[in-house]
CSV table of C-alpha atoms and ligand atoms in Angstrom, one decimal:
chain,number,residue,atom,x,y,z
A,416,MET,CA,-9.2,-38.6,3.3
A,417,THR,CA,-11.1,-37.0,0.7
A,418,LYS,CA,-10.6,-37.2,-3.3
A,419,GLN,CA,-9.4,-34.9,-4.6
A,420,TRP,CA,-10.6,-32.6,-7.9
A,421,TRP,CA,-7.5,-33.0,-9.3
A,422,GLU,CA,-6.7,-37.0,-8.7
A,423,ASN,CA,-6.9,-38.5,-12.2
A,424,LYS,CA,-4.9,-42.1,-13.8
A,425,PHE,CA,-1.4,-40.4,-12.9
A,426,LEU,CA,-2.0,-38.5,-9.4
A,427,GLU,CA,-3.7,-39.7,-6.7
A,428,ASN,CA,-4.3,-38.9,-3.1
A,429,ARG,CA,-3.6,-41.9,-0.4
A,430,ASP,CA,-3.7,-41.7,3.5
A,431,GLY,CA,-2.8,-37.8,3.1
A,432,LYS,CA,0.8,-38.5,0.9
A,433,LEU,CA,0.3,-38.0,-3.0
A,434,PHE,CA,1.4,-40.6,-5.1
A,435,VAL,CA,2.2,-40.2,-8.9
A,436,GLY,CA,2.3,-43.1,-11.4
A,437,GLY,CA,1.6,-45.0,-9.0
A,438,ARG,CA,5.1,-43.7,-6.3
A,439,LYS,CA,4.9,-41.8,-3.4
A,440,ALA,CA,5.7,-38.3,-4.2
A,441,GLU,CA,8.2,-38.1,-1.7
A,442,ALA,CA,10.2,-41.7,-2.9
A,443,ILE,CA,10.7,-40.2,-6.5
A,444,VAL,CA,12.7,-36.3,-5.5
A,445,GLU,CA,14.0,-38.8,-2.7
A,446,GLU,CA,15.4,-40.7,-6.0
A,447,PHE,CA,16.1,-37.7,-8.7
A,448,GLY,CA,16.6,-35.1,-7.0
A,449,SER,CA,14.3,-32.0,-6.9
A,450,PRO,CA,13.6,-29.8,-8.9
A,451,LEU,CA,11.6,-32.1,-11.3
A,452,PHE,CA,9.0,-32.1,-14.3
A,453,VAL,CA,7.6,-35.5,-13.8
A,454,TYR,CA,4.9,-36.7,-16.6
A,455,SER,CA,2.7,-39.4,-17.1
A,456,ARG,CA,2.2,-41.6,-20.3
A,457,SER,CA,-1.4,-43.7,-18.9
A,458,GLN,CA,-2.1,-39.6,-18.5
A,459,ILE,CA,-1.2,-38.6,-22.9
A,460,LEU,CA,-2.7,-42.0,-23.4
A,461,SER,CA,-6.1,-41.1,-21.5
A,462,ASN,CA,-6.4,-37.7,-23.0
A,463,LEU,CA,-5.1,-38.3,-26.2
A,464,GLU,CA,-8.1,-40.5,-26.5
A,465,ALA,CA,-10.6,-38.7,-25.1
A,466,LEU,CA,-10.2,-36.0,-27.8
A,467,ARG,CA,-10.9,-39.2,-30.4
A,468,LYS,CA,-13.9,-40.6,-28.7
A,469,ALA,CA,-15.2,-36.7,-28.7
A,470,PHE,CA,-15.2,-37.2,-31.9
A,471,ALA,CA,-15.7,-40.3,-33.2
A,472,GLY,CA,-19.4,-40.3,-33.0
A,473,THR,CA,-20.1,-37.2,-34.9
A,474,GLN,CA,-20.4,-36.3,-38.2
A,475,ALA,CA,-17.4,-34.8,-38.6
A,476,PRO,CA,-14.6,-37.3,-41.7
A,477,ASP,CA,-11.7,-38.8,-40.8
A,478,LEU,CA,-10.2,-36.3,-37.5
A,479,ARG,CA,-6.4,-35.5,-37.5
A,480,ILE,CA,-4.9,-34.7,-34.4
A,481,CYS,CA,-1.7,-32.1,-34.6
A,482,TYR,CA,0.3,-32.1,-31.0
A,483,ALA,CA,1.2,-28.8,-30.4
A,484,MET,CA,4.3,-29.6,-29.9
A,485,LYS,CA,5.3,-25.8,-28.0
A,486,ALA,CA,3.7,-27.0,-25.8
A,487,ASN,CA,6.5,-29.6,-25.1
A,488,ALA,CA,9.3,-30.7,-26.9
A,489,ASN,CA,10.9,-32.5,-24.4
A,490,ARG,CA,11.9,-35.9,-26.9
A,491,GLU,CA,9.9,-39.0,-24.4
A,492,ILE,CA,6.5,-37.7,-24.6
A,493,LEU,CA,6.7,-37.0,-29.0
A,494,GLU,CA,8.4,-40.6,-29.2
A,495,PHE,CA,5.9,-41.8,-27.3
A,496,LEU,CA,2.6,-39.5,-29.6
A,497,LYS,CA,5.0,-40.5,-32.5
A,498,GLY,CA,3.5,-43.6,-31.8
A,499,LYS,CA,-0.3,-43.4,-31.7
A,500,ASN,CA,-0.7,-41.7,-35.1
A,501,ILE,CA,-0.4,-38.4,-34.5
A,502,TRP,CA,0.4,-35.1,-36.2
A,503,ILE,CA,2.3,-32.1,-34.9
A,504,ASP,CA,1.5,-28.6,-35.4
A,505,ALA,CA,5.3,-27.2,-35.7
A,506,VAL,CA,6.1,-23.0,-35.3
A,507,SER,CA,9.3,-22.8,-36.0
A,508,PRO,CA,12.2,-24.8,-38.6
A,509,GLY,CA,13.9,-25.6,-34.6
A,510,GLU,CA,9.9,-27.5,-33.6
A,511,VAL,CA,10.1,-29.4,-38.2
A,512,ASP,CA,14.0,-30.5,-37.3
A,513,LEU,CA,13.1,-31.6,-33.8
A,514,ALA,CA,10.2,-33.7,-34.8
A,515,VAL,CA,12.2,-34.9,-37.7
A,516,ARG,CA,14.7,-36.4,-36.1
A,517,THR,CA,12.3,-38.2,-33.2
A,518,GLY,CA,11.1,-40.0,-36.8
A,519,PHE,CA,6.9,-38.3,-37.5
A,520,PRO,CA,6.9,-37.6,-40.9
A,521,ALA,CA,7.7,-34.2,-42.5
A,522,ARG,CA,4.5,-34.8,-44.7
A,523,LYS,CA,2.5,-35.3,-40.7
A,524,ILE,CA,4.0,-31.5,-40.0
A,525,ILE,CA,1.8,-28.7,-40.9
A,526,PHE,CA,3.7,-25.4,-40.1
A,527,THR,CA,2.2,-22.4,-38.7
A,528,GLY,CA,5.6,-19.4,-38.8
A,529,THR,CA,4.7,-15.5,-37.9
A,530,SER,CA,7.5,-13.3,-38.9
A,531,ILE,CA,8.7,-15.8,-40.9
A,532,SER,CA,12.5,-15.7,-42.6
A,533,ALA,CA,12.6,-17.1,-46.2
A,534,GLN,CA,15.5,-18.6,-44.4
A,535,ASP,CA,12.9,-20.2,-42.3
A,536,ILE,CA,10.7,-21.3,-45.4
A,537,LYS,CA,13.9,-23.1,-47.2
A,538,SER,CA,14.7,-25.6,-44.2
A,539,VAL,CA,11.0,-25.9,-43.8
A,540,PHE,CA,10.3,-26.9,-47.4
A,541,GLY,CA,13.8,-28.7,-47.5
A,542,HIS,CA,11.6,-31.3,-45.6
A,543,GLU,CA,10.0,-34.0,-47.7
A,544,GLY,CA,6.2,-32.7,-47.5
A,545,PRO,CA,5.1,-30.8,-45.1
A,546,ILE,CA,2.7,-28.5,-44.8
A,547,VAL,CA,3.1,-25.5,-44.8
A,548,ASN,CA,0.6,-22.4,-43.4
A,549,ILE,CA,0.3,-19.2,-46.0
A,550,ASP,CA,-0.3,-16.4,-42.6
A,551,ALA,CA,0.2,-13.3,-44.5
A,552,LEU,CA,0.4,-12.3,-49.2
A,553,GLU,CA,3.3,-11.2,-48.4
A,554,GLN,CA,5.6,-14.0,-47.2
A,555,LEU,CA,3.8,-16.2,-49.6
A,556,GLU,CA,6.3,-13.4,-51.9
A,557,SER,CA,8.7,-14.5,-49.6
A,558,MET,CA,7.8,-18.8,-50.7
A,559,ILE,CA,7.4,-18.0,-54.4
A,560,GLU,CA,10.6,-16.9,-55.1
A,561,ILE,CA,12.3,-19.1,-52.9
A,562,LYS,CA,10.5,-21.3,-54.6
A,563,LYS,CA,11.8,-20.0,-57.9
A,564,LYS,CA,14.6,-20.7,-56.8
A,565,GLU,CA,15.9,-23.4,-55.1
A,566,PHE,CA,12.9,-26.3,-55.6
A,567,PRO,CA,11.2,-25.6,-59.4
A,568,ASP,CA,10.0,-28.8,-59.1
A,569,LYS,CA,9.3,-29.8,-56.0
A,570,ILE,CA,5.8,-30.6,-54.6
A,571,LEU,CA,4.9,-28.5,-52.0
A,572,ARG,CA,1.3,-28.3,-50.7
A,573,VAL,CA,0.8,-25.2,-48.0
A,574,SER,CA,-2.7,-23.4,-46.5
A,575,VAL,CA,-4.2,-20.1,-45.5
A,576,ARG,CA,-4.1,-19.5,-42.0
A,577,TRP,CA,-7.5,-16.7,-42.0
A,578,ASN,CA,-8.6,-14.5,-38.8
A,579,PRO,CA,-11.5,-15.2,-39.0
A,580,GLY,CA,-12.6,-12.0,-36.0
A,581,ILE,CA,-13.1,-13.3,-33.5
A,582,GLY,CA,-10.7,-15.2,-31.4
A,583,ARG,CA,-10.7,-16.7,-27.5
A,584,GLY,CA,-8.5,-16.6,-25.4
A,585,PHE,CA,-7.9,-17.5,-21.2
A,586,SER,CA,-5.5,-14.5,-21.6
A,587,PRO,CA,-5.3,-11.3,-22.8
A,588,LYS,CA,-1.3,-12.4,-25.2
A,589,THR,CA,-3.7,-15.3,-25.6
A,590,VAL,CA,-6.2,-14.0,-27.9
A,591,THR,CA,-5.0,-14.9,-31.5
A,592,ALA,CA,-8.0,-13.4,-34.4
A,593,GLY,CA,-10.3,-11.4,-34.2
A,594,ARG,CA,-8.8,-7.4,-34.2
A,595,VAL,CA,-7.7,-6.7,-31.6
A,596,SER,CA,-6.7,-8.6,-28.4
A,597,SER,CA,-9.4,-8.0,-25.1
A,598,ASP,CA,-6.5,-5.0,-23.6
A,599,GLY,CA,-6.5,-3.6,-27.4
A,600,THR,CA,-2.7,-5.5,-28.3
A,601,PRO,CA,-3.8,-5.1,-32.2
A,602,ILE,CA,-4.2,-9.4,-33.2
A,603,LYS,CA,-0.3,-10.2,-35.8
A,604,PHE,CA,-1.4,-13.8,-37.6
A,605,GLY,CA,-3.5,-14.4,-40.3
A,606,ILE,CA,-4.7,-13.4,-43.3
A,607,GLU,CA,-8.3,-10.9,-43.4
A,608,GLU,CA,-11.3,-12.2,-44.0
A,609,LYS,CA,-11.5,-9.8,-47.2
A,610,HIS,CA,-7.6,-12.4,-48.8
A,611,VAL,CA,-8.5,-16.0,-48.5
A,612,LEU,CA,-8.9,-16.8,-52.0
A,613,SER,CA,-6.7,-14.1,-53.4
A,614,ALA,CA,-3.3,-16.3,-51.4
A,615,PHE,CA,-5.4,-19.3,-52.8
A,616,GLU,CA,-4.8,-18.1,-55.9
A,617,LYS,CA,-1.5,-16.5,-56.2
A,618,SER,CA,-0.3,-19.3,-55.4
A,619,ALA,CA,-1.5,-22.0,-56.9
A,620,GLN,CA,-0.5,-19.7,-59.3
A,621,ALA,CA,2.3,-19.4,-58.6
A,622,GLY,CA,2.9,-24.0,-58.4
A,623,PHE,CA,2.1,-24.7,-55.1
A,624,GLN,CA,-0.9,-26.8,-53.9
A,625,PRO,CA,-3.2,-25.4,-51.4
A,626,ILE,CA,-5.6,-27.9,-49.8
A,627,GLY,CA,-6.5,-26.7,-46.8
A,628,LEU,CA,-7.9,-23.6,-44.4
A,629,HIS,CA,-7.1,-22.9,-40.4
A,630,GLN,CA,-8.0,-21.0,-38.1
A,631,HIS,CA,-6.5,-21.4,-34.0
A,632,LEU,CA,-8.7,-19.0,-31.9
A,633,GLY,CA,-6.6,-18.2,-29.0
A,634,SER,CA,-5.6,-20.8,-25.9
A,635,GLY,CA,-7.5,-22.3,-22.8
A,636,TRP,CA,-11.0,-21.7,-23.9
A,637,THR,CA,-13.4,-22.2,-21.3
A,638,GLU,CA,-17.8,-22.9,-21.2
A,639,ASP,CA,-17.7,-19.4,-21.7
A,640,ASP,CA,-16.0,-18.9,-24.5
A,641,LEU,CA,-18.2,-22.0,-27.0
A,642,GLY,CA,-20.7,-19.3,-28.1
A,643,ASP,CA,-17.6,-17.2,-30.1
A,644,VAL,CA,-15.8,-20.4,-30.8
A,645,LEU,CA,-19.1,-22.2,-32.6
A,646,GLU,CA,-19.9,-19.0,-34.7
A,647,ALA,CA,-16.3,-19.0,-35.4
A,648,VAL,CA,-16.6,-23.1,-36.3
A,649,ASN,CA,-19.3,-21.4,-39.3
A,650,ARG,CA,-17.4,-19.1,-40.6
A,651,MET,CA,-14.1,-21.3,-40.8
A,652,ILE,CA,-16.9,-23.4,-43.1
A,653,ASP,CA,-18.5,-21.1,-44.7
A,654,LYS,CA,-15.2,-19.9,-45.9
A,655,ALA,CA,-14.7,-23.1,-46.7
A,656,VAL,CA,-17.6,-23.5,-49.3
A,657,GLN,CA,-16.4,-20.5,-51.1
A,658,VAL,CA,-12.8,-21.4,-51.8
A,659,GLN,CA,-14.3,-24.6,-53.0
A,660,LYS,CA,-16.5,-23.5,-54.9
A,661,ALA,CA,-13.9,-20.8,-56.5
A,662,GLY,CA,-12.8,-24.2,-57.6
A,663,PHE,CA,-10.1,-25.3,-54.9
A,664,PRO,CA,-10.0,-28.3,-53.9
A,665,ILE,CA,-9.7,-28.1,-50.1
A,666,GLU,CA,-8.9,-31.4,-48.5
A,667,PHE,CA,-8.6,-30.8,-44.5
A,668,LEU,CA,-9.6,-28.2,-42.0
A,669,ASP,CA,-8.2,-27.4,-39.7
A,670,PHE,CA,-9.1,-25.7,-36.8
A,671,GLY,CA,-6.4,-25.1,-34.0
A,672,GLY,CA,-5.3,-25.6,-30.4
A,673,GLY,CA,-7.7,-24.0,-27.9
A,674,PHE,CA,-9.3,-26.0,-25.2
A,675,GLY,CA,-7.8,-26.5,-22.0
A,676,PRO,CA,-8.1,-29.1,-18.6
A,677,LYS,CA,-8.7,-28.2,-15.3
A,678,TYR,CA,-6.4,-25.3,-13.7
A,679,PHE,CA,-8.8,-25.4,-10.8
A,680,GLU,CA,-11.4,-26.1,-9.0
A,681,ASP,CA,-14.0,-24.5,-9.9
A,682,GLN,CA,-13.4,-23.9,-13.6
A,683,LYS,CA,-16.1,-24.9,-15.6
A,684,PRO,CA,-14.6,-26.2,-18.6
A,685,PHE,CA,-14.5,-26.8,-22.7
A,686,PRO,CA,-17.0,-29.3,-23.9
A,687,ILE,CA,-15.5,-30.6,-26.8
A,688,HIS,CA,-18.3,-32.6,-26.4
A,689,GLU,CA,-20.7,-30.0,-28.1
A,690,TYR,CA,-17.5,-28.3,-29.8
A,691,SER,CA,-16.5,-31.3,-31.9
A,692,ARG,CA,-20.3,-31.9,-33.4
A,693,PHE,CA,-21.6,-29.0,-34.3
A,694,ILE,CA,-18.8,-28.6,-35.9
A,695,GLY,CA,-19.7,-32.3,-37.9
A,696,ASN,CA,-23.5,-30.7,-37.8
A,697,LYS,CA,-22.3,-27.6,-39.7
A,698,LEU,CA,-20.2,-29.3,-41.9
A,699,ALA,CA,-22.5,-32.5,-42.8
A,700,ARG,CA,-25.2,-30.0,-43.8
A,701,SER,CA,-23.0,-27.5,-46.4
A,702,GLY,CA,-22.3,-29.7,-48.4
A,703,LEU,CA,-18.4,-29.3,-48.2
A,704,ASP,CA,-16.1,-32.7,-50.1
A,705,ILE,CA,-13.3,-32.3,-47.3
A,706,GLU,CA,-10.9,-35.7,-46.2
A,707,SER,CA,-10.2,-34.8,-43.3
A,708,ILE,CA,-10.6,-32.4,-40.7
A,709,ALA,CA,-7.5,-31.7,-37.5
A,710,ILE,CA,-7.4,-29.9,-35.0
A,711,GLU,CA,-4.0,-29.1,-32.6
A,712,PRO,CA,-4.0,-29.9,-28.7
A,713,GLY,CA,-1.5,-28.7,-26.4
A,714,LYS,CA,-1.7,-27.5,-22.9
A,715,TYR,CA,-6.2,-30.5,-23.6
A,716,LEU,CA,-2.6,-33.7,-24.4
A,717,VAL,CA,0.2,-33.1,-22.0
A,718,GLY,CA,-1.5,-30.1,-19.2
A,719,ASN,CA,-2.8,-32.0,-17.2
A,720,ALA,CA,-0.2,-34.8,-17.4
A,721,GLY,CA,2.3,-33.5,-15.8
A,722,ILE,CA,3.9,-31.6,-12.9
A,723,LEU,CA,6.3,-30.1,-11.0
A,724,LEU,CA,7.6,-31.4,-7.2
A,725,MET,CA,9.4,-29.3,-5.0
A,726,ARG,CA,10.9,-28.6,-2.3
A,727,VAL,CA,10.9,-26.6,0.7
A,728,GLU,CA,14.1,-25.5,2.3
A,729,TYR,CA,12.6,-23.5,4.8
A,730,VAL,CA,8.9,-21.5,6.5
A,731,LYS,CA,9.7,-17.8,6.5
A,732,ARG,CA,7.6,-15.6,8.1
A,733,SER,CA,7.8,-11.9,7.5
A,734,TYR,CA,5.6,-8.7,8.4
A,735,GLY,CA,2.4,-11.7,9.4
A,736,HIS,CA,2.8,-13.4,5.4
A,737,LEU,CA,4.6,-17.4,5.8
A,738,PHE,CA,6.7,-18.2,3.4
A,739,ALA,CA,6.9,-21.7,1.9
A,740,CYS,CA,10.9,-21.2,0.3
A,741,VAL,CA,11.1,-24.0,-1.9
A,742,ASN,CA,13.6,-24.6,-4.8
A,743,ALA,CA,11.8,-24.1,-8.0
A,744,GLY,CA,11.5,-20.6,-9.5
A,745,THR,CA,9.3,-19.2,-11.5
A,746,PHE,CA,11.1,-18.0,-15.0
A,747,ASN,CA,13.5,-21.4,-15.3
A,748,ALA,CA,10.3,-24.2,-14.6
A,749,VAL,CA,6.5,-22.4,-14.5
A,750,PRO,CA,6.8,-19.2,-16.2
A,751,ARG,CA,2.8,-18.6,-17.0
A,752,PRO,CA,1.6,-17.4,-13.4
A,753,ALA,CA,4.7,-14.2,-14.0
A,754,ILE,CA,3.9,-14.1,-17.4
A,755,TYR,CA,-0.1,-14.3,-17.2
A,756,VAL,CA,-1.7,-12.8,-14.3
A,757,GLN,CA,-4.7,-15.4,-14.8
A,758,ALA,CA,-2.3,-18.1,-14.9
A,759,HIS,CA,-2.7,-20.2,-11.8
A,760,HIS,CA,-1.5,-23.9,-11.2
A,761,HIS,CA,-3.0,-25.8,-8.0
A,762,ILE,CA,0.0,-27.0,-5.6
A,763,VAL,CA,-0.2,-29.8,-3.5
A,764,ASN,CA,1.6,-30.7,-0.7
A,765,SER,CA,2.8,-33.7,-1.0
A,766,SER,CA,3.6,-34.6,2.9
A,767,GLU,CA,0.2,-33.5,3.5
A,768,VAL,CA,-2.1,-33.6,1.2
A,769,GLU,CA,-5.2,-32.7,3.6
A,770,SER,CA,-5.2,-30.9,7.0
A,771,ASP,CA,-8.2,-30.3,9.5
A,772,SER,CA,-6.1,-26.0,10.0
A,773,PRO,CA,-4.5,-25.3,6.4
A,774,GLN,CA,-3.1,-21.3,6.7
A,775,PRO,CA,-2.8,-19.3,3.8
A,776,VAL,CA,1.0,-19.1,2.5
A,777,THR,CA,3.3,-17.8,-0.3
A,778,ILE,CA,5.3,-20.2,-2.2
A,779,ALA,CA,8.9,-18.8,-3.1
A,780,GLY,CA,10.9,-18.7,-5.6
A,781,ASN,CA,14.7,-19.2,-5.0
A,782,LEU,CA,14.5,-15.9,-7.7
A,783,CYS,CA,15.8,-11.9,-7.0
A,784,GLU,CA,12.4,-10.7,-8.0
A,785,THR,CA,8.7,-10.3,-5.9
A,786,GLY,CA,6.6,-11.8,-8.6
A,787,ASP,CA,8.6,-15.3,-8.8
A,788,VAL,CA,5.7,-16.9,-6.3
A,789,PHE,CA,4.7,-19.8,-6.9
A,790,GLY,CA,0.9,-18.8,-4.9
A,791,LYS,CA,0.1,-16.0,-2.8
A,792,ASN,CA,-1.2,-16.8,0.6
A,793,ILE,CA,-3.1,-19.8,-1.0
A,794,ILE,CA,-4.4,-22.4,1.2
A,795,ILE,CA,-2.5,-25.2,2.1
A,796,PRO,CA,-1.6,-27.5,4.9
A,797,VAL,CA,1.5,-25.5,6.6
A,798,PRO,CA,4.6,-26.7,5.3
A,799,LYS,CA,6.7,-27.6,7.2
A,800,LYS,CA,11.7,-27.6,5.8
A,801,GLY,CA,12.0,-30.2,4.1
A,802,ASP,CA,8.4,-31.2,2.3
A,803,VAL,CA,7.5,-31.7,-1.1
A,804,LEU,CA,5.0,-29.1,-2.5
A,805,ALA,CA,3.6,-31.4,-5.7
A,806,LEU,CA,2.7,-27.9,-8.5
A,807,LEU,CA,0.1,-29.4,-10.9
A,808,CYS,CA,-0.8,-29.0,-14.9
A,809,ALA,CA,2.8,-27.5,-15.3
A,810,GLY,CA,2.9,-30.8,-18.6
A,811,ALA,CA,2.3,-27.6,-21.2
A,812,TYR,CA,4.0,-24.2,-22.0
A,813,CYS,CA,6.0,-24.5,-18.0
A,814,ARG,CA,9.5,-26.4,-19.2
A,815,SER,CA,9.3,-25.1,-23.0
A,816,MET,CA,9.3,-21.2,-21.7
A,817,ALA,CA,11.5,-22.2,-19.2
A,818,SER,CA,14.2,-19.6,-18.8
A,819,LYS,CA,18.0,-19.7,-17.8
A,820,PHE,CA,17.4,-16.6,-15.6
A,821,ASN,CA,19.8,-15.7,-11.8
A,822,LEU,CA,22.1,-18.7,-14.4
A,823,ARG,CA,19.5,-21.1,-12.3
A,824,GLU,CA,18.9,-24.9,-13.9
A,825,ILE,CA,16.6,-25.2,-15.4
A,826,PRO,CA,14.4,-28.6,-13.7
A,827,ALA,CA,15.5,-32.3,-14.7
A,828,GLU,CA,12.4,-34.1,-16.6
A,829,ILE,CA,11.1,-38.0,-16.5
A,830,LEU,CA,8.4,-39.0,-18.3
A,831,VAL,CA,6.3,-41.7,-16.5
B,1233,PLP,C1,-1.0,-22.1,-34.4
B,1233,PLP,C2,-1.3,-23.2,-33.0
B,1233,PLP,N1,-2.2,-24.3,-33.5
B,1233,PLP,C3,-2.0,-24.7,-31.8
B,1233,PLP,C4,-1.5,-24.1,-30.7
B,1233,PLP,C5,-2.0,-25.2,-29.7
B,1233,PLP,O1,-3.1,-24.2,-28.3
B,1233,PLP,P1,-3.0,-25.0,-27.1
B,1233,PLP,O2,-2.1,-25.6,-25.3
B,1233,PLP,O3,-3.8,-23.9,-26.1
B,1233,PLP,O4,-4.0,-25.8,-27.7
B,1233,PLP,C6,-0.8,-23.0,-30.9
B,1233,PLP,C7,-1.0,-21.9,-28.7
B,1233,PLP,O5,-0.3,-20.8,-29.4
B,1233,PLP,C8,-1.0,-22.2,-31.5
B,1233,PLP,O6,-0.4,-21.5,-32.6
């Protein structure tokens, strides 16, 4: 029996069978049905501790971990994180409402919207104390109007999301800073460098409390992204020094999310220790006086703490291709490979993890679309009718991006 690269606190290869949270994957499907998302408390906790540890030994001040709940807004996951001294990164009033309903104090929510409406602003500021990121000077204009009309005497904390001119992401669609993405798409997020001070000035004049500077460069970094990411850290801290010198008492710097789990065997993970050490050292040298730094992990916290279990309905051959036809669809459950060509999810045959004669198999979903495949010609022990396949790293941006395309149900979820 070979140790598999994906084994963790949650997933284990025991004598050729996949065990999930200590139980045979096949038994879980027997009890709860399929397709089924299974998430793991112990793996989420282990990811959280790894992050805390990475920053603990550095010169960075107090660390705020703000969970990017867009990655997975499962209620039980939120409940679990609530007890772990976690903040929330929310991007819509719906996310803010759910976080508050789950019991997160609104003052521990940072709201980072884009194209946000007057109604959105009213709704978010209606809660007690969230921090609202200013994404555009034009957004600030509506915030000022709403403050005057609805909340003239309320203390409203804001921060400024700037675009440092560099972005990195695993796909052009997930690069969120810089002038344009790698495919030429103009980047819509954040305030241009030359307008940052003005955002602080105007918001302070209007009676807001501007207390933070924020950036989010993109999603899905690997080791190759380190150089540019560190350069963006440099720019952010230099900019914060300028803002503080101009008389604005910044309390925190928020470096956003972006670092992810390992989706495939050869992927070189982003070196978080180097990143955290660099932030700590640069801050210590900068003379900046801040209370805390924030990071906004989504993928890193929950990605490898979730899988999708699916059953093989039948195995079909057509024009020389072998298909394992499963009872789930990409758009309904794991739309990432359908949306991003670069996305990859490793698939394990839970019923036979290893074999001496694996073969190329296409894992085909149950939707009427050729692109509805979870893996093309992947080399895997050949599945049989009734086998349970596990799609790994399905904890982030899977269920939360799912749809009811073809009027197929979105899979159920359990937390173990
Ligand atoms: C503002 C912001 N913060 C954090 C994240 C989380 O990114 P990741 O899941 O890659 O850590 C995102 C993702 O889109 C985001 O837009």
